PDB file of C-alpha atoms and ligand atoms in Angstrom:
ATOM      1  CA  MET F   1       8.999 -49.450 -27.325  1.00  0.00           C
ATOM      2  CA  ASP F   2      11.506 -51.992 -25.500  1.00  0.00           C
ATOM      3  CA  THR F   3      14.873 -52.942 -26.851  1.00  0.00           C
ATOM      4  CA  GLU F   4      13.745 -56.352 -27.343  1.00  0.00           C
ATOM      5  CA  TYR F   5      11.261 -55.974 -29.701  1.00  0.00           C
ATOM      6  CA  VAL F   6      13.532 -54.639 -32.681  1.00  0.00           C
ATOM      7  CA  GLY F   7      16.796 -56.226 -31.014  1.00  0.00           C
ATOM      8  CA  ASP F   8      18.413 -57.895 -34.374  1.00  0.00           C
ATOM      9  CA  ASP F   9      18.448 -54.418 -35.802  1.00  0.00           C
ATOM     10  CA  LEU F  10      20.590 -52.747 -33.121  1.00  0.00           C
ATOM     11  CA  VAL F  11      24.016 -53.974 -32.184  1.00  0.00           C
ATOM     12  CA  LYS F  12      24.636 -52.270 -28.809  1.00  0.00           C
ATOM     13  CA  THR F  13      22.387 -50.141 -26.238  1.00  0.00           C
ATOM     14  CA  LEU F  14      24.546 -46.998 -25.149  1.00  0.00           C
ATOM     15  CA  PHE F  15      22.387 -45.559 -22.953  1.00  0.00           C
ATOM     16  CA  THR F  16      19.346 -47.102 -21.137  1.00  0.00           C
ATOM     17  CA  HIS F  17      16.291 -44.955 -20.333  1.00  0.00           C
ATOM     18  CA  ASP F  18      17.248 -44.434 -16.763  1.00  0.00           C
ATOM     19  CA  GLU F  19      20.673 -43.578 -17.806  1.00  0.00           C
ATOM     20  CA  ILE F  20      19.254 -40.880 -20.330  1.00  0.00           C
ATOM     21  CA  GLN F  21      16.675 -39.608 -17.461  1.00  0.00           C
ATOM     22  CA  ALA F  22      19.469 -39.491 -14.831  1.00  0.00           C
ATOM     23  CA  LYS F  23      21.518 -37.243 -17.414  1.00  0.00           C
ATOM     24  CA  VAL F  24      18.562 -35.034 -18.322  1.00  0.00           C
ATOM     25  CA  GLU F  25      18.236 -34.484 -14.535  1.00  0.00           C
ATOM     26  CA  GLU F  26      22.046 -33.301 -14.137  1.00  0.00           C
ATOM     27  CA  LEU F  27      21.638 -30.944 -17.278  1.00  0.00           C
ATOM     28  CA  ALA F  28      18.366 -29.197 -15.700  1.00  0.00           C
ATOM     29  CA  ARG F  29      20.331 -28.472 -12.442  1.00  0.00           C
ATOM     30  CA  ARG F  30      22.935 -26.709 -14.365  1.00  0.00           C
ATOM     31  CA  ILE F  31      20.678 -25.064 -16.624  1.00  0.00           C
ATOM     32  CA  GLU F  32      18.496 -23.854 -13.706  1.00  0.00           C
ATOM     33  CA  LYS F  33      21.381 -22.468 -11.829  1.00  0.00           C
ATOM     34  CA  ASP F  34      23.147 -20.622 -15.054  1.00  0.00           C
ATOM     35  CA  TYR F  35      19.613 -19.040 -15.828  1.00  0.00           C
ATOM     36  CA  GLU F  36      18.473 -18.074 -12.250  1.00  0.00           C
ATOM     37  CA  GLY F  37      16.600 -14.974 -12.140  1.00  0.00           C
ATOM     38  CA  GLU F  38      16.128 -14.628 -15.885  1.00  0.00           C
ATOM     39  CA  GLU F  39      12.901 -15.848 -18.107  1.00  0.00           C
ATOM     40  CA  LEU F  40      14.064 -19.070 -20.588  1.00  0.00           C
ATOM     41  CA  LEU F  41      12.624 -19.735 -23.685  1.00  0.00           C
ATOM     42  CA  ILE F  42      13.418 -23.734 -24.596  1.00  0.00           C
ATOM     43  CA  VAL F  43      13.210 -24.540 -28.426  1.00  0.00           C
ATOM     44  CA  GLY F  44      13.261 -27.520 -29.255  1.00  0.00           C
ATOM     45  CA  VAL F  45      14.207 -28.838 -32.954  1.00  0.00           C
ATOM     46  CA  LEU F  46      11.418 -31.084 -34.741  1.00  0.00           C
ATOM     47  CA  ARG F  47      11.348 -33.867 -34.682  1.00  0.00           C
ATOM     48  CA  GLY F  48      14.322 -35.633 -32.976  1.00  0.00           C
ATOM     49  CA  ALA F  49      13.913 -33.353 -29.965  1.00  0.00           C
ATOM     50  CA  VAL F  50      10.525 -34.087 -28.984  1.00  0.00           C
ATOM     51  CA  MET F  51      12.014 -36.539 -26.008  1.00  0.00           C
ATOM     52  CA  ILE F  52      14.224 -34.412 -24.593  1.00  0.00           C
ATOM     53  CA  MET F  53      12.245 -31.438 -24.670  1.00  0.00           C
ATOM     54  CA  ALA F  54       9.677 -33.390 -22.896  1.00  0.00           C
ATOM     55  CA  ASP F  55      11.990 -34.829 -20.474  1.00  0.00           C
ATOM     56  CA  LEU F  56      14.052 -31.770 -19.836  1.00  0.00           C
ATOM     57  CA  ALA F  57      11.131 -29.393 -19.430  1.00  0.00           C
ATOM     58  CA  ARG F  58       9.546 -31.401 -16.921  1.00  0.00           C
ATOM     59  CA  ALA F  59      12.833 -31.741 -14.931  1.00  0.00           C
ATOM     60  CA  LEU F  60      13.326 -27.872 -15.006  1.00  0.00           C
ATOM     61  CA  ASN F  61      12.066 -26.956 -11.481  1.00  0.00           C
ATOM     62  CA  ARG F  62      11.338 -23.368 -12.738  1.00  0.00           C
ATOM     63  CA  HIS F  63       8.899 -21.587 -15.300  1.00  0.00           C
ATOM     64  CA  VAL F  64      10.367 -22.206 -18.624  1.00  0.00           C
ATOM     65  CA  GLU F  65       8.285 -21.191 -21.696  1.00  0.00           C
ATOM     66  CA  MET F  66       8.534 -23.826 -24.546  1.00  0.00           C
ATOM     67  CA  ASP F  67       8.382 -23.606 -28.722  1.00  0.00           C
ATOM     68  CA  TRP F  68       9.330 -25.796 -31.662  1.00  0.00           C
ATOM     69  CA  MET F  69      11.358 -25.197 -34.785  1.00  0.00           C
ATOM     70  CA  ALA F  70      11.283 -27.342 -37.772  1.00  0.00           C
ATOM     71  CA  VAL F  71      14.025 -27.647 -40.059  1.00  0.00           C
ATOM     72  CA  SER F  72      15.131 -29.733 -42.798  1.00  0.00           C
ATOM     73  CA  SER F  73      18.616 -30.170 -43.438  1.00  0.00           C
ATOM     74  CA  TYR F  74      19.181 -31.957 -47.490  1.00  0.00           C
ATOM     75  CA  GLY F  75      21.244 -34.562 -47.252  1.00  0.00           C
ATOM     76  CA  SER F  76      21.478 -38.000 -48.097  1.00  0.00           C
ATOM     77  CA  GLY F  77      21.132 -41.505 -45.806  1.00  0.00           C
ATOM     78  CA  THR F  78      22.905 -40.790 -42.776  1.00  0.00           C
ATOM     79  CA  LYS F  79      24.548 -37.053 -43.784  1.00  0.00           C
ATOM     80  CA  SER F  80      23.295 -34.110 -43.398  1.00  0.00           C
ATOM     81  CA  SER F  81      24.555 -31.163 -45.863  1.00  0.00           C
ATOM     82  CA  GLY F  82      24.226 -27.945 -43.668  1.00  0.00           C
ATOM     83  CA  VAL F  83      21.736 -26.999 -46.449  1.00  0.00           C
ATOM     84  CA  VAL F  84      19.237 -25.881 -43.908  1.00  0.00           C
ATOM     85  CA  ARG F  85      15.401 -24.832 -44.506  1.00  0.00           C
ATOM     86  CA  ILE F  86      12.744 -23.718 -42.375  1.00  0.00           C
ATOM     87  CA  LEU F  87       9.382 -26.099 -42.254  1.00  0.00           C
ATOM     88  CA  LYS F  88       8.413 -24.572 -39.042  1.00  0.00           C
ATOM     89  CA  ASP F  89       9.113 -21.162 -37.402  1.00  0.00           C
ATOM     90  CA  LEU F  90       8.752 -19.779 -34.172  1.00  0.00           C
ATOM     91  CA  ASP F  91       5.780 -18.822 -32.644  1.00  0.00           C
ATOM     92  CA  THR F  92       7.391 -16.853 -30.156  1.00  0.00           C
ATOM     93  CA  ASP F  93       9.248 -13.671 -30.797  1.00  0.00           C
ATOM     94  CA  VAL F  94      12.675 -13.827 -29.408  1.00  0.00           C
ATOM     95  CA  THR F  95      13.495 -10.447 -29.012  1.00  0.00           C
ATOM     96  CA  GLY F  96      14.934  -9.658 -25.895  1.00  0.00           C
ATOM     97  CA  LYS F  97      14.950 -13.327 -24.350  1.00  0.00           C
ATOM     98  CA  HIS F  98      17.040 -15.723 -23.245  1.00  0.00           C
ATOM     99  CA  VAL F  99      17.114 -18.769 -25.732  1.00  0.00           C
ATOM    100  CA  LEU F 100      18.328 -22.412 -25.195  1.00  0.00           C
ATOM    101  CA  VAL F 101      17.566 -24.364 -28.507  1.00  0.00           C
ATOM    102  CA  VAL F 102      17.266 -28.299 -27.352  1.00  0.00           C
ATOM    103  CA  ASP F 103      18.575 -30.827 -29.672  1.00  0.00           C
ATOM    104  CA  GLU F 104      19.332 -34.976 -29.310  1.00  0.00           C
ATOM    105  CA  ILE F 105      22.207 -35.375 -31.516  1.00  0.00           C
ATOM    106  CA  ILE F 106      24.969 -33.003 -33.122  1.00  0.00           C
ATOM    107  CA  ASP F 107      26.815 -34.888 -35.895  1.00  0.00           C
ATOM    108  CA  SER F 108      28.552 -32.550 -38.045  1.00  0.00           C
ATOM    109  CA  GLY F 109      27.030 -28.828 -36.536  1.00  0.00           C
ATOM    110  CA  LEU F 110      25.737 -27.706 -39.929  1.00  0.00           C
ATOM    111  CA  THR F 111      21.974 -27.844 -38.584  1.00  0.00           C
ATOM    112  CA  LEU F 112      22.751 -25.969 -35.412  1.00  0.00           C
ATOM    113  CA  THR F 113      25.262 -23.398 -36.832  1.00  0.00           C
ATOM    114  CA  TRP F 114      22.574 -22.373 -38.963  1.00  0.00           C
ATOM    115  CA  LEU F 115      20.223 -22.291 -36.750  1.00  0.00           C
ATOM    116  CA  THR F 116      21.606 -20.085 -33.894  1.00  0.00           C
ATOM    117  CA  SER F 117      23.084 -17.596 -36.576  1.00  0.00           C
ATOM    118  CA  ASN F 118      19.406 -17.416 -37.669  1.00  0.00           C
ATOM    119  CA  LEU F 119      18.079 -16.766 -34.327  1.00  0.00           C
ATOM    120  CA  ASN F 120      21.011 -14.680 -33.109  1.00  0.00           C
ATOM    121  CA  SER F 121      19.524 -12.149 -35.857  1.00  0.00           C
ATOM    122  CA  ARG F 122      16.711 -11.742 -34.313  1.00  0.00           C
ATOM    123  CA  GLY F 123      18.214 -10.046 -31.400  1.00  0.00           C
ATOM    124  CA  PRO F 124      17.617 -12.628 -28.766  1.00  0.00           C
ATOM    125  CA  ALA F 125      19.249 -11.925 -24.986  1.00  0.00           C
ATOM    126  CA  SER F 126      21.284 -14.517 -25.154  1.00  0.00           C
ATOM    127  CA  ILE F 127      21.528 -17.951 -27.155  1.00  0.00           C
ATOM    128  CA  GLU F 128      22.834 -21.387 -26.133  1.00  0.00           C
ATOM    129  CA  ILE F 129      22.446 -24.760 -27.284  1.00  0.00           C
ATOM    130  CA  VAL F 130      21.944 -28.295 -25.015  1.00  0.00           C
ATOM    131  CA  THR F 131      22.035 -31.286 -26.689  1.00  0.00           C
ATOM    132  CA  LEU F 132      22.241 -34.936 -25.347  1.00  0.00           C
ATOM    133  CA  LEU F 133      24.277 -36.484 -27.771  1.00  0.00           C
ATOM    134  CA  ARG F 134      27.346 -35.090 -29.718  1.00  0.00           C
ATOM    135  CA  LYS F 135      29.636 -36.807 -32.025  1.00  0.00           C
ATOM    136  CA  PRO F 136      33.358 -36.584 -32.699  1.00  0.00           C
ATOM    137  CA  GLU F 137      33.037 -33.613 -35.572  1.00  0.00           C
ATOM    138  CA  ALA F 138      31.044 -31.342 -33.775  1.00  0.00           C
ATOM    139  CA  VAL F 139      33.428 -31.189 -31.287  1.00  0.00           C
ATOM    140  CA  SER F 140      35.453 -28.690 -33.606  1.00  0.00           C
ATOM    141  CA  MET F 141      32.181 -26.861 -34.710  1.00  0.00           C
ATOM    142  CA  PRO F 142      32.470 -23.049 -34.515  1.00  0.00           C
ATOM    143  CA  VAL F 143      29.359 -22.535 -32.367  1.00  0.00           C
ATOM    144  CA  ASP F 144      29.995 -23.188 -28.934  1.00  0.00           C
ATOM    145  CA  VAL F 145      27.585 -25.992 -27.548  1.00  0.00           C
ATOM    146  CA  LYS F 146      27.112 -24.930 -23.868  1.00  0.00           C
ATOM    147  CA  TYR F 147      25.430 -28.549 -22.634  1.00  0.00           C
ATOM    148  CA  VAL F 148      26.518 -31.744 -23.847  1.00  0.00           C
ATOM    149  CA  GLY F 149      24.623 -35.066 -22.306  1.00  0.00           C
ATOM    150  CA  TRP F 150      27.538 -37.465 -23.885  1.00  0.00           C
ATOM    151  CA  ASP F 151      30.143 -37.533 -26.771  1.00  0.00           C
ATOM    152  CA  ILE F 152      29.639 -40.320 -28.539  1.00  0.00           C
ATOM    153  CA  PRO F 153      32.208 -42.338 -31.129  1.00  0.00           C
ATOM    154  CA  ASP F 154      31.380 -41.609 -34.840  1.00  0.00           C
ATOM    155  CA  GLU F 155      28.121 -44.314 -35.008  1.00  0.00           C
ATOM    156  CA  PHE F 156      24.706 -43.929 -36.269  1.00  0.00           C
ATOM    157  CA  VAL F 157      22.285 -44.098 -33.323  1.00  0.00           C
ATOM    158  CA  VAL F 158      19.002 -44.488 -32.833  1.00  0.00           C
ATOM    159  CA  GLY F 159      16.075 -44.007 -30.044  1.00  0.00           C
ATOM    160  CA  TYR F 160      15.153 -41.541 -28.013  1.00  0.00           C
ATOM    161  CA  GLY F 161      13.808 -39.395 -30.383  1.00  0.00           C
ATOM    162  CA  LEU F 162      16.647 -40.073 -32.809  1.00  0.00           C
ATOM    163  CA  ASP F 163      14.997 -42.222 -36.043  1.00  0.00           C
ATOM    164  CA  PHE F 164      16.539 -44.172 -39.324  1.00  0.00           C
ATOM    165  CA  ASN F 165      13.932 -43.590 -42.126  1.00  0.00           C
ATOM    166  CA  GLU F 166      11.817 -42.513 -39.613  1.00  0.00           C
ATOM    167  CA  LYS F 167      11.678 -45.485 -37.370  1.00  0.00           C
ATOM    168  CA  TYR F 168      13.053 -46.444 -33.936  1.00  0.00           C
ATOM    169  CA  ARG F 169      12.454 -42.695 -32.350  1.00  0.00           C
ATOM    170  CA  ASN F 170       9.955 -44.597 -30.158  1.00  0.00           C
ATOM    171  CA  LEU F 171      12.359 -46.882 -28.425  1.00  0.00           C
ATOM    172  CA  ARG F 172      13.544 -46.022 -24.947  1.00  0.00           C
ATOM    173  CA  ASP F 173      17.253 -46.495 -24.875  1.00  0.00           C
ATOM    174  CA  ILE F 174      19.694 -45.245 -27.349  1.00  0.00           C
ATOM    175  CA  SER F 175      21.492 -47.782 -29.178  1.00  0.00           C
ATOM    176  CA  THR F 176      23.841 -48.178 -32.132  1.00  0.00           C
ATOM    177  CA  LEU F 177      21.887 -49.407 -35.146  1.00  0.00           C
ATOM    178  CA  ALA F 178      23.102 -52.657 -37.240  1.00  0.00           C
ATOM    179  CA  PRO F 179      24.949 -52.162 -40.738  1.00  0.00           C
ATOM    180  CA  HIS F 180      22.836 -54.264 -42.302  1.00  0.00           C
ATOM    181  CA  ILE F 181      19.580 -51.677 -41.714  1.00  0.00           C
ATOM    182  CA  TYR F 182      21.332 -48.969 -43.592  1.00  0.00           C
ATOM    183  CA  SER F 183      23.598 -50.330 -45.921  1.00  0.00           C
TER     184      SER F 183
HETATM  185  P1  IMP P 201      24.437 -32.224 -38.336  1.00  0.00           P
HETATM  186  O1  IMP P 201      23.683 -31.264 -38.961  1.00  0.00           O
HETATM  187  O2  IMP P 201      25.093 -32.953 -38.897  1.00  0.00           O
HETATM  188  O3  IMP P 201      24.627 -31.865 -36.502  1.00  0.00           O
HETATM  189  O4  IMP P 201      22.845 -32.952 -38.301  1.00  0.00           O
HETATM  190  C1  IMP P 201      22.045 -33.102 -37.007  1.00  0.00           C
HETATM  191  C2  IMP P 201      20.995 -33.964 -37.376  1.00  0.00           C
HETATM  192  O5  IMP P 201      21.037 -35.231 -38.127  1.00  0.00           O
HETATM  193  C3  IMP P 201      20.310 -34.515 -36.191  1.00  0.00           C
HETATM  194  O6  IMP P 201      19.727 -33.481 -35.428  1.00  0.00           O
HETATM  195  C4  IMP P 201      19.634 -35.461 -36.534  1.00  0.00           C
HETATM  196  O7  IMP P 201      18.264 -35.239 -37.017  1.00  0.00           O
HETATM  197  C5  IMP P 201      20.660 -36.256 -37.617  1.00  0.00           C
HETATM  198  N1  IMP P 201      21.586 -37.554 -36.940  1.00  0.00           N
HETATM  199  C6  IMP P 201      22.574 -36.524 -37.183  1.00  0.00           C
HETATM  200  N2  IMP P 201      23.256 -38.222 -36.780  1.00  0.00           N
HETATM  201  C7  IMP P 201      22.544 -39.282 -36.112  1.00  0.00           C
HETATM  202  C8  IMP P 201      22.236 -40.322 -36.001  1.00  0.00           C
HETATM  203  O8  IMP P 201      23.307 -40.790 -35.320  1.00  0.00           O
HETATM  204  N3  IMP P 201      21.012 -40.772 -35.878  1.00  0.00           N
HETATM  205  C9  IMP P 201      20.016 -40.502 -36.032  1.00  0.00           C
HETATM  206  N4  IMP P 201      19.979 -38.951 -36.588  1.00  0.00           N
HETATM  207  C10 IMP P 201      21.191 -38.478 -36.667  1.00  0.00           C
HETATM  208 MG1   MG P 202      17.509 -33.270 -34.642  1.00  0.00          MG
END
């Protein structure tokens, strides 16, 4: 969906479709280099990471295995609580594999901290995280995020997989949501 269809719900476009594509290509080049000669499994965190998974996988000029996890982090409104439940687990055995968890945004980092420690207990060869966006609070999170597209201010954003109440995920651009929508 193009921004103009819901323009009144949005305040400002932070990243356009083209800027996002360029950033994903840049991340893909770094990942190709870092995992040269290694087998790589990329794990998308449903549902928000669908767009970046699809674009990142296509940007990677190498073989890559793709799998998905769905987790629910209990929380109210626009904040997550860190209490996580697995709704859909991997179909792949990650033992001995190089795992790269793909997410669209890290806010408190609670969801990914929990997820990476869960995956780590399964004996992967390595585990790293790539996220398109990172909010300020996550900069100090205990797990190291190897690949970050952009650091953004602490504002609620939608588009490119990011939703508010399951809407706006299909926007091409990433924009800040107008307060009158969520307050
Ligand atoms: P965390 O556990 O606080 O890092 O929560 C991360 C999850 O919260 C993301 O995967 C998103 O699903 C959701 N989230 C955090 N910030 C935003 C936002 O600005 N817009 C949409 N979803 C968000
Ligand atoms: Mg997510």
